[in-house]
mmCIF file of C-alpha atoms in Angstrom:
data_model
loop_
_atom_site.group_PDB
_atom_site.id
_atom_site.type_symbol
_atom_site.label_atom_id
_atom_site.label_comp_id
_atom_site.label_asym_id
_atom_site.label_seq_id
_atom_site.Cartn_x
_atom_site.Cartn_y
_atom_site.Cartn_z
ATOM 1 C CA MET A 1 -45.973 -36.064 206.878
ATOM 2 C CA VAL A 2 -46.003 -39.613 205.290
ATOM 3 C CA LEU A 3 -48.988 -38.132 202.468
ATOM 4 C CA ASP A 4 -46.417 -35.453 202.129
ATOM 5 C CA LYS A 5 -42.865 -38.025 201.461
ATOM 6 C CA ILE A 6 -45.272 -40.167 199.478
ATOM 7 C CA GLY A 7 -46.053 -37.191 196.960
ATOM 8 C CA ARG A 8 -42.523 -35.668 197.020
ATOM 9 C CA GLY A 9 -41.453 -39.681 196.204
ATOM 10 C CA ILE A 10 -44.439 -39.607 193.462
ATOM 11 C CA GLY A 11 -43.144 -36.399 192.237
ATOM 12 C CA LYS A 12 -39.327 -37.444 191.875
ATOM 13 C CA GLY A 13 -40.475 -40.731 190.229
ATOM 14 C CA THR A 14 -42.961 -38.205 187.998
ATOM 15 C CA SER A 15 -40.283 -35.816 187.117
ATOM 16 C CA LYS A 16 -38.362 -38.744 185.278
ATOM 17 C CA ILE A 17 -41.350 -40.300 183.206
ATOM 18 C CA SER A 18 -42.599 -37.090 182.662
ATOM 19 C CA GLY A 19 -39.957 -35.035 181.220
ATOM 20 C CA PHE A 20 -40.164 -32.120 183.553
ATOM 21 C CA GLN A 21 -36.587 -31.641 184.126
ATOM 22 C CA PRO A 22 -35.320 -28.725 186.005
ATOM 23 C CA LYS A 23 -34.616 -25.442 183.802
ATOM 24 C CA PHE A 24 -32.260 -22.687 184.121
ATOM 25 C CA ILE A 25 -34.289 -19.423 184.133
ATOM 26 C CA GLU A 26 -32.951 -15.736 183.358
ATOM 27 C CA TRP A 27 -33.394 -12.494 181.833
ATOM 28 C CA LYS A 28 -31.306 -12.713 178.448
ATOM 29 C CA ASP A 29 -32.835 -10.012 176.263
ATOM 30 C CA ALA A 30 -33.175 -7.184 178.606
ATOM 31 C CA THR A 31 -32.523 -3.674 177.158
ATOM 32 C CA PRO A 32 -32.360 -0.717 179.248
ATOM 33 C CA GLU A 33 -35.823 0.619 177.788
ATOM 34 C CA ASP A 34 -37.960 -3.115 179.153
ATOM 35 C CA ILE A 35 -39.990 -2.600 182.098
ATOM 36 C CA VAL A 36 -41.061 -6.080 182.577
ATOM 37 C CA TRP A 37 -40.056 -9.849 181.105
ATOM 38 C CA ARG A 38 -42.940 -12.794 181.298
ATOM 39 C CA TYR A 39 -40.906 -16.070 181.265
ATOM 40 C CA PRO A 40 -42.931 -17.790 178.777
ATOM 41 C CA ASP A 41 -43.765 -21.363 180.302
ATOM 42 C CA GLU A 42 -46.098 -21.428 183.147
ATOM 43 C CA VAL A 43 -45.588 -24.904 184.118
ATOM 44 C CA ILE A 44 -42.354 -24.925 186.098
ATOM 45 C CA PRO A 45 -40.549 -28.212 186.670
ATOM 46 C CA TRP A 46 -38.867 -28.603 190.512
ATOM 47 C CA GLY A 47 -35.599 -27.839 191.415
ATOM 48 C CA SER A 48 -35.576 -25.472 188.067
ATOM 49 C CA ILE A 49 -33.030 -22.307 188.988
ATOM 50 C CA VAL A 50 -33.742 -18.836 188.438
ATOM 51 C CA LEU A 51 -31.030 -16.151 188.114
ATOM 52 C CA VAL A 52 -32.314 -12.635 189.262
ATOM 53 C CA LYS A 53 -29.844 -10.267 189.062
ATOM 54 C CA GLU A 54 -28.720 -6.782 190.445
ATOM 55 C CA TRP A 55 -30.994 -4.705 189.148
ATOM 56 C CA GLU A 56 -34.195 -7.052 188.539
ATOM 57 C CA ARG A 57 -36.836 -8.543 190.978
ATOM 58 C CA VAL A 58 -38.748 -11.391 189.937
ATOM 59 C CA VAL A 59 -42.704 -12.032 191.036
ATOM 60 C CA PHE A 60 -44.783 -15.120 191.704
ATOM 61 C CA TYR A 61 -48.267 -13.994 190.042
ATOM 62 C CA ARG A 62 -51.072 -16.263 189.570
ATOM 63 C CA ASP A 63 -54.648 -16.276 189.515
ATOM 64 C CA GLY A 64 -55.001 -12.551 190.000
ATOM 65 C CA LYS A 65 -52.815 -12.663 192.824
ATOM 66 C CA VAL A 66 -48.788 -12.325 193.858
ATOM 67 C CA TYR A 67 -47.589 -15.250 195.681
ATOM 68 C CA GLY A 68 -44.193 -14.237 196.106
ATOM 69 C CA LEU A 69 -41.095 -12.141 195.077
ATOM 70 C CA LEU A 70 -37.330 -13.284 194.826
ATOM 71 C CA GLY A 71 -34.580 -10.307 195.244
ATOM 72 C CA PRO A 72 -31.183 -10.602 193.324
ATOM 73 C CA GLY A 73 -29.235 -14.268 193.175
ATOM 74 C CA ARG A 74 -29.440 -17.675 192.036
ATOM 75 C CA HIS A 75 -32.282 -19.394 193.733
ATOM 76 C CA VAL A 76 -33.299 -23.374 193.572
ATOM 77 C CA LEU A 77 -37.217 -23.334 192.838
ATOM 78 C CA ASP A 78 -38.333 -25.817 195.949
ATOM 79 C CA THR A 79 -40.483 -25.149 198.985
ATOM 80 C CA GLN A 80 -37.407 -25.756 201.374
ATOM 81 C CA ASN A 81 -35.683 -22.874 199.647
ATOM 82 C CA ILE A 82 -38.617 -20.738 199.091
ATOM 83 C CA PRO A 83 -41.995 -21.547 201.012
ATOM 84 C CA PHE A 84 -44.183 -19.481 199.313
ATOM 85 C CA LEU A 85 -44.097 -22.039 196.357
ATOM 86 C CA GLN A 86 -45.905 -24.458 198.514
ATOM 87 C CA GLY A 87 -49.195 -22.451 197.477
ATOM 88 C CA LEU A 88 -48.343 -23.045 193.663
ATOM 89 C CA VAL A 89 -47.696 -27.016 193.582
ATOM 90 C CA GLU A 90 -49.338 -28.376 190.917
ATOM 91 C CA GLY A 91 -51.134 -32.042 192.857
ATOM 92 C CA ILE A 92 -51.448 -34.072 189.804
ATOM 93 C CA TYR A 93 -47.936 -34.156 189.687
ATOM 94 C CA GLY A 94 -46.948 -34.405 193.201
ATOM 95 C CA GLU A 95 -43.792 -31.981 193.882
ATOM 96 C CA SER A 96 -42.641 -32.280 190.095
ATOM 97 C CA VAL A 97 -44.103 -28.702 189.237
ATOM 98 C CA PHE A 98 -45.512 -25.770 190.331
ATOM 99 C CA ARG A 99 -47.748 -23.160 188.292
ATOM 100 C CA ALA A 100 -47.262 -19.817 188.146
ATOM 101 C CA ILE A 101 -46.257 -16.469 186.131
ATOM 102 C CA LEU A 102 -42.527 -15.739 186.513
ATOM 103 C CA ILE A 103 -42.292 -11.373 185.711
ATOM 104 C CA PHE A 104 -39.227 -9.892 185.732
ATOM 105 C CA VAL A 105 -39.113 -6.347 186.650
ATOM 106 C CA ASN A 106 -36.721 -4.180 185.836
ATOM 107 C CA MET A 107 -35.773 -1.288 188.753
ATOM 108 C CA ASN A 108 -33.159 0.967 186.987
ATOM 109 C CA ARG A 109 -34.444 4.159 185.944
ATOM 110 C CA LEU A 110 -36.342 4.949 182.958
ATOM 111 C CA GLN A 111 -37.251 7.341 180.976
ATOM 112 C CA GLY A 112 -40.831 8.666 179.407
ATOM 113 C CA ARG A 113 -41.637 11.504 177.040
ATOM 114 C CA PHE A 114 -45.019 13.164 177.594
ATOM 115 C CA GLY A 115 -46.879 16.167 175.458
ATOM 116 C CA GLY A 116 -50.649 17.527 175.447
ATOM 117 C CA ARG A 117 -52.761 20.606 175.802
ATOM 118 C CA SER A 118 -54.602 21.968 178.634
ATOM 119 C CA GLN A 119 -55.121 25.411 179.772
ATOM 120 C CA THR A 120 -53.947 27.561 182.895
ATOM 121 C CA VAL A 121 -55.723 29.148 186.302
ATOM 122 C CA GLU A 122 -55.866 32.256 183.872
ATOM 123 C CA VAL A 123 -58.138 30.036 181.495
ATOM 124 C CA ILE A 124 -55.486 30.512 178.885
ATOM 125 C CA PRO A 125 -54.732 27.461 176.430
ATOM 126 C CA VAL A 126 -51.026 25.764 176.760
ATOM 127 C CA SER A 127 -49.923 23.126 174.878
ATOM 128 C CA PHE A 128 -46.493 21.481 176.365
ATOM 129 C CA HIS A 129 -43.768 18.698 176.174
ATOM 130 C CA GLY A 130 -41.127 16.905 178.149
ATOM 131 C CA ILE A 131 -39.731 14.208 179.794
ATOM 132 C CA TYR A 132 -40.110 12.360 182.851
ATOM 133 C CA TYR A 133 -37.763 10.058 184.864
ATOM 134 C CA TYR A 134 -39.283 7.118 187.052
ATOM 135 C CA ARG A 135 -38.115 3.811 188.520
ATOM 136 C CA VAL A 136 -40.337 0.654 189.768
ATOM 137 C CA ALA A 137 -40.403 1.245 193.655
ATOM 138 C CA ASP A 138 -42.354 -1.824 194.282
ATOM 139 C CA PRO A 139 -42.765 -4.443 191.898
ATOM 140 C CA VAL A 140 -45.380 -6.582 194.008
ATOM 141 C CA LEU A 141 -47.514 -3.737 193.858
ATOM 142 C CA PHE A 142 -46.638 -2.332 190.482
ATOM 143 C CA VAL A 143 -47.295 -5.832 189.212
ATOM 144 C CA ASN A 144 -50.929 -6.439 191.050
ATOM 145 C CA LYS A 145 -51.979 -2.453 189.996
ATOM 146 C CA VAL A 146 -50.803 -2.411 186.140
ATOM 147 C CA VAL A 147 -49.261 -5.370 184.680
ATOM 148 C CA GLY A 148 -50.985 -8.468 186.206
ATOM 149 C CA PRO A 149 -54.968 -7.336 185.895
ATOM 150 C CA ASP A 150 -55.090 -6.273 181.826
ATOM 151 C CA ASN A 151 -51.993 -8.706 180.829
ATOM 152 C CA ARG A 152 -49.640 -5.890 180.209
ATOM 153 C CA PHE A 153 -46.377 -7.501 179.381
ATOM 154 C CA THR A 154 -44.781 -5.583 176.308
ATOM 155 C CA ARG A 155 -42.862 -2.404 176.435
ATOM 156 C CA SER A 156 -45.277 -0.743 174.805
ATOM 157 C CA GLU A 157 -48.142 -1.611 176.466
ATOM 158 C CA LEU A 158 -46.644 -0.487 179.718
ATOM 159 C CA ASP A 159 -45.348 2.723 178.057
ATOM 160 C CA GLU A 160 -48.733 3.676 176.628
ATOM 161 C CA TYR A 161 -50.290 3.045 180.128
ATOM 162 C CA ILE A 162 -47.811 5.069 182.001
ATOM 163 C CA ARG A 163 -47.560 7.732 179.690
ATOM 164 C CA GLY A 164 -51.406 8.023 179.663
ATOM 165 C CA TYR A 165 -51.347 8.062 183.639
ATOM 166 C CA PHE A 166 -48.838 10.590 183.729
ATOM 167 C CA SER A 167 -50.187 13.216 181.127
ATOM 168 C CA THR A 168 -53.605 12.977 182.898
ATOM 169 C CA LYS A 169 -52.029 13.890 186.101
ATOM 170 C CA ILE A 170 -49.600 16.595 184.319
ATOM 171 C CA MET A 171 -53.026 18.345 182.783
ATOM 172 C CA SER A 172 -54.802 18.587 186.176
ATOM 173 C CA PHE A 173 -51.391 20.402 187.549
ATOM 174 C CA ILE A 174 -50.812 22.560 184.673
ATOM 175 C CA ASN A 175 -55.079 23.523 185.054
ATOM 176 C CA GLU A 176 -54.007 24.538 189.183
ATOM 177 C CA SER A 177 -50.876 26.558 187.769
ATOM 178 C CA SER A 178 -50.580 29.825 186.852
ATOM 179 C CA ILE A 179 -49.444 31.271 183.177
ATOM 180 C CA ARG A 180 -46.382 33.119 185.135
ATOM 181 C CA ASP A 181 -45.037 30.184 187.118
ATOM 182 C CA LEU A 182 -44.857 28.102 184.040
ATOM 183 C CA TYR A 183 -43.135 31.010 181.756
ATOM 184 C CA GLN A 184 -40.962 32.723 184.247
ATOM 185 C CA LYS A 185 -39.962 29.803 186.927
ATOM 186 C CA ALA A 186 -40.237 26.574 184.751
ATOM 187 C CA SER A 187 -37.389 24.842 186.513
ATOM 188 C CA GLU A 188 -39.612 25.612 189.693
ATOM 189 C CA ALA A 189 -42.696 24.211 188.049
ATOM 190 C CA SER A 190 -40.743 21.279 186.946
ATOM 191 C CA LYS A 191 -39.641 20.776 190.794
ATOM 192 C CA LYS A 192 -43.172 21.581 191.825
ATOM 193 C CA ALA A 193 -44.862 19.087 189.259
ATOM 194 C CA THR A 194 -42.364 16.308 190.538
ATOM 195 C CA MET A 195 -43.461 16.293 194.146
ATOM 196 C CA VAL A 196 -47.427 16.595 193.529
ATOM 197 C CA LEU A 197 -47.608 14.033 190.873
ATOM 198 C CA ARG A 198 -45.118 11.724 193.275
ATOM 199 C CA LYS A 199 -47.887 10.224 195.226
ATOM 200 C CA ALA A 200 -49.953 9.219 192.115
ATOM 201 C CA PHE A 201 -47.350 7.287 190.577
ATOM 202 C CA GLU A 202 -46.551 5.508 194.381
ATOM 203 C CA GLU A 203 -50.177 4.661 194.215
ATOM 204 C CA ILE A 204 -49.178 1.937 191.288
ATOM 205 C CA GLY A 205 -45.805 1.017 192.620
ATOM 206 C CA LEU A 206 -44.051 3.582 190.603
ATOM 207 C CA MET A 207 -41.401 6.221 192.113
ATOM 208 C CA LEU A 208 -41.375 9.595 189.960
ATOM 209 C CA GLU A 209 -37.714 10.890 190.492
ATOM 210 C CA ASP A 210 -38.030 13.851 188.176
ATOM 211 C CA VAL A 211 -40.233 15.887 185.694
ATOM 212 C CA VAL A 212 -38.644 18.313 183.079
ATOM 213 C CA PHE A 213 -40.165 20.640 180.731
ATOM 214 C CA GLU A 214 -38.734 20.944 177.767
ATOM 215 C CA GLY A 215 -41.465 23.440 175.493
ATOM 216 C CA ILE A 216 -44.442 25.311 176.768
ATOM 217 C CA ASP A 217 -46.439 27.175 174.325
ATOM 218 C CA VAL A 218 -50.057 29.484 173.968
ATOM 219 C CA PRO A 219 -51.685 29.918 170.967
ATOM 220 C CA PRO A 220 -50.774 33.212 169.213
ATOM 221 C CA GLU A 221 -53.810 35.055 170.034
ATOM 222 C CA TYR A 222 -53.404 34.645 173.668
ATOM 223 C CA ARG A 223 -50.022 36.085 173.560
ATOM 224 C CA GLU A 224 -51.108 39.599 174.376
ATOM 225 C CA ARG A 225 -53.099 38.226 177.253
ATOM 226 C CA VAL A 226 -49.993 36.340 178.732
ATOM 227 C CA PHE A 227 -47.607 39.351 177.964
ATOM 228 C CA TRP A 228 -49.679 41.556 180.539
ATOM 229 C CA ILE A 229 -50.035 38.935 183.030
ATOM 230 C CA LEU A 230 -46.122 38.539 182.875
ATOM 231 C CA GLN A 231 -46.024 42.462 183.274
ATOM 232 C CA GLY A 232 -48.428 42.259 186.729
ATOM 233 C CA THR A 233 -51.718 42.825 185.228
ATOM 234 C CA ALA A 234 -54.583 41.134 186.938
ATOM 235 C CA PRO A 235 -56.449 38.761 184.457
ATOM 236 C CA ALA A 236 -59.863 39.746 185.554
ATOM 237 C CA TYR A 237 -58.710 43.184 184.197
ATOM 238 C CA LEU A 238 -57.357 41.774 180.886
ATOM 239 C CA VAL A 239 -60.911 39.735 180.463
ATOM 240 C CA GLN A 240 -62.839 42.859 181.160
ATOM 241 C CA GLN A 241 -60.489 44.368 178.601
ATOM 242 C CA GLU A 242 -61.122 42.008 176.121
ATOM 243 C CA THR A 243 -64.401 41.649 176.377
ATOM 244 C CA ALA A 244 -64.921 45.840 175.875
ATOM 245 C CA ARG A 245 -62.792 45.643 173.081
ATOM 246 C CA LYS A 246 -65.199 42.886 170.928
ATOM 247 C CA PHE A 247 -68.021 44.960 172.262
ATOM 248 C CA ALA A 248 -66.622 48.116 170.612
ATOM 249 C CA GLU A 249 -65.588 45.869 167.317
ATOM 250 C CA ALA A 250 -69.132 44.705 167.373
ATOM 251 C CA ILE A 251 -70.906 48.370 167.524
ATOM 252 C CA LYS A 252 -68.381 49.265 164.759
ATOM 253 C CA GLU A 253 -69.685 46.902 162.668
ATOM 254 C CA THR A 254 -73.096 48.217 163.065
ATOM 255 C CA GLN A 255 -71.971 51.198 162.797
ATOM 256 C CA ALA A 256 -73.198 52.129 166.010
ATOM 257 C CA GLY A 257 -70.202 54.684 166.240
ATOM 258 C CA GLY A 258 -69.807 53.737 170.076
ATOM 259 C CA ALA A 259 -73.603 54.941 171.332
ATOM 260 C CA VAL A 260 -76.011 52.794 172.535
ATOM 261 C CA LEU A 261 -76.492 49.223 171.257
ATOM 262 C CA GLY A 262 -79.795 47.862 172.390
ATOM 263 C CA ALA A 263 -81.864 48.613 176.026
ATOM 264 C CA GLY A 264 -78.874 49.331 178.746
ATOM 265 C CA MET A 265 -75.944 48.637 176.888
ATOM 266 C CA VAL A 266 -73.387 50.782 176.393
ATOM 267 C CA ALA A 267 -69.498 51.012 174.928
ATOM 268 C CA ILE A 268 -66.572 51.507 177.279
ATOM 269 C CA PRO A 269 -64.086 53.393 175.622
ATOM 270 C CA TYR A 270 -61.531 53.600 178.532
ATOM 271 C CA ALA A 271 -61.483 49.943 178.994
ATOM 272 C CA LEU A 272 -59.346 49.578 175.625
ATOM 273 C CA GLN A 273 -56.669 51.696 177.053
ATOM 274 C CA PRO A 274 -53.270 49.716 177.980
ATOM 275 C CA PRO A 275 -53.953 48.408 181.800
ATOM 276 C CA PRO A 276 -53.251 51.190 184.278
ATOM 277 C CA PRO A 277 -50.896 50.682 187.389
ATOM 278 C CA GLY A 278 -53.951 50.369 189.181
ATOM 279 C CA ALA A 279 -54.467 46.677 187.643
ATOM 280 C CA GLN A 280 -51.105 45.344 188.915
ATOM 281 C CA MET A 281 -51.670 42.209 190.780
ATOM 282 C CA GLY A 282 -51.394 42.482 194.411
ATOM 283 C CA GLN A 283 -51.937 46.423 194.093
ATOM 284 C CA ALA A 284 -55.742 46.457 193.989
ATOM 285 C CA GLN A 285 -56.541 45.850 197.315
ATOM 286 C CA ILE A 286 -58.873 47.554 199.564
ATOM 287 C CA GLY A 287 -57.894 50.388 201.314
ATOM 288 C CA GLN A 288 -54.837 50.488 199.241
ATOM 289 C CA PRO A 289 -55.579 53.380 196.342
ATOM 290 C CA SER A 290 -53.330 52.808 192.820
ATOM 291 C CA LEU A 291 -53.716 56.380 191.225
ATOM 292 C CA ALA A 292 -50.064 56.717 189.553
ATOM 293 C CA GLY A 293 -50.765 57.346 185.816
ATOM 294 C CA TYR A 294 -54.484 56.730 186.308
ATOM 295 C CA VAL A 295 -56.800 58.899 184.272
ATOM 296 C CA ALA A 296 -60.477 58.802 185.572
ATOM 297 C CA ARG A 297 -62.286 59.013 182.275
ATOM 298 C CA CYS A 298 -66.196 58.716 181.593
ATOM 299 C CA PRO A 299 -67.362 55.014 181.066
ATOM 300 C CA TYR A 300 -69.616 56.533 178.603
ATOM 301 C CA CYS A 301 -68.592 59.031 176.936
ATOM 302 C CA GLY A 302 -64.667 58.105 177.310
ATOM 303 C CA GLN A 303 -63.994 61.945 177.944
ATOM 304 C CA GLY A 304 -62.418 63.124 180.638
ATOM 305 C CA PRO A 305 -60.422 63.817 183.670
ATOM 306 C CA ILE A 306 -63.700 63.818 185.931
ATOM 307 C CA PRO A 307 -62.797 65.461 188.995
ATOM 308 C CA THR A 308 -62.415 62.682 191.879
ATOM 309 C CA GLY A 309 -65.834 62.122 193.538
ATOM 310 C CA ALA A 310 -68.081 63.746 191.202
ATOM 311 C CA LYS A 311 -71.473 62.003 190.744
ATOM 312 C CA PHE A 312 -72.149 62.787 187.236
ATOM 313 C CA CYS A 313 -69.941 63.534 184.182
ATOM 314 C CA PRO A 314 -69.177 67.183 183.141
ATOM 315 C CA PHE A 315 -69.283 65.968 179.608
ATOM 316 C CA CYS A 316 -72.274 63.823 179.071
ATOM 317 C CA GLY A 317 -73.949 64.123 181.984
ATOM 318 C CA LYS A 318 -74.196 60.396 182.667
ATOM 319 C CA GLN A 319 -74.377 59.390 186.582
ATOM 320 C CA VAL A 320 -70.897 57.425 187.652
ATOM 321 C CA LYS A 321 -69.686 56.387 191.150
ATOM 322 C CA TRP A 322 -66.333 55.438 192.421
ATOM 323 C CA CYS A 323 -64.562 52.292 193.741
ATOM 324 C CA VAL A 324 -62.676 52.498 197.265
ATOM 325 C CA ASN A 325 -59.582 52.813 195.052
ATOM 326 C CA ASN A 326 -60.807 55.889 193.618
ATOM 327 C CA HIS A 327 -61.413 54.997 189.977
ATOM 328 C CA VAL A 328 -64.580 55.590 188.087
ATOM 329 C CA VAL A 329 -67.381 53.302 187.654
ATOM 330 C CA PRO A 330 -70.406 52.813 185.879
ATOM 331 C CA VAL A 331 -73.145 53.278 187.688
ATOM 332 C CA GLU A 332 -74.335 49.694 186.827
ATOM 333 C CA ALA A 333 -71.390 47.866 187.692
ATOM 334 C CA ASN A 334 -71.000 45.882 190.861
ATOM 335 C CA TYR A 335 -67.142 45.470 190.452
ATOM 336 C CA CYS A 336 -64.642 48.047 189.186
ATOM 337 C CA PRO A 337 -63.306 47.288 185.790
ATOM 338 C CA ALA A 338 -59.862 48.851 186.599
ATOM 339 C CA CYS A 339 -58.798 47.079 190.103
ATOM 340 C CA GLY A 340 -61.930 44.431 190.709
ATOM 341 C CA VAL A 341 -63.114 45.652 193.946
ATOM 342 C CA ARG A 342 -66.949 45.010 194.396
ATOM 343 C CA VAL A 343 -68.547 48.208 194.227
ATOM 344 C CA GLN A 344 -71.156 49.045 196.963
#
């Protein structure tokens, strides 16, 4: 106690000699887009006044640690008013100064823009862009996780970090989303993205308030696939179609004319037709036949119709089999190319 009084007395005397006079500290030139501001001097004279506006918080940071937080108001810096300052006093000057980084944090709503490329669960590449809105919810956590570790104090540094953090999370969200949801339910997808990404933002002291997709597009070569998916066609069926089309084109280029190309490889002419109703999503299930508009054509010669249940094509004589939904299937197939069910 005696030593404390002696040190305080020395500090007051030293402040006159050393020139450490109290200062008035405030964030003067803040703009709505600024996230934080660092007071330029780490040596703070005893008795200085810190003005914290309604929309601000001030974090006292030193040696990789947050010592305390000041809310709105006018604060006189001494240990009687602010006990946590005791850990920041510079002993060489008694209690005339303390050393810390004062970080002013903007608590208002902020805006960021995002954009990038990803792919949906149907393996369809998409490009996207939009806006997200957020605010600092926990200034202590934000300084500890984002600002302090890498000395990110400028607006550009923090914008770059937060935008990159958001982009990584939104790409993961799109990877797990359907093109149907992104195209036909854009507003719902925005709301879902907000809820999914909110937890990740909370981990760095931010509150993600809203995500708005302004544009989502796919490369021209994938637009036909998107069209059929939006019509309700199963993605697996579309992939099978595209594979068959490419195979047929390869045969044509080699002048194979739709016949055999190598051992055991055959063309599938009927796979090049528009998707039958049996390929609609939610209808191609075991025990739920979907035959309207379906024509049973031979997977080898492409002719039809083939009588239901026939074991051989009446046109070319090759053996065929049937799935549980009464679609004709190549004998070597493990899955029905029309509805996707497993074939025994």
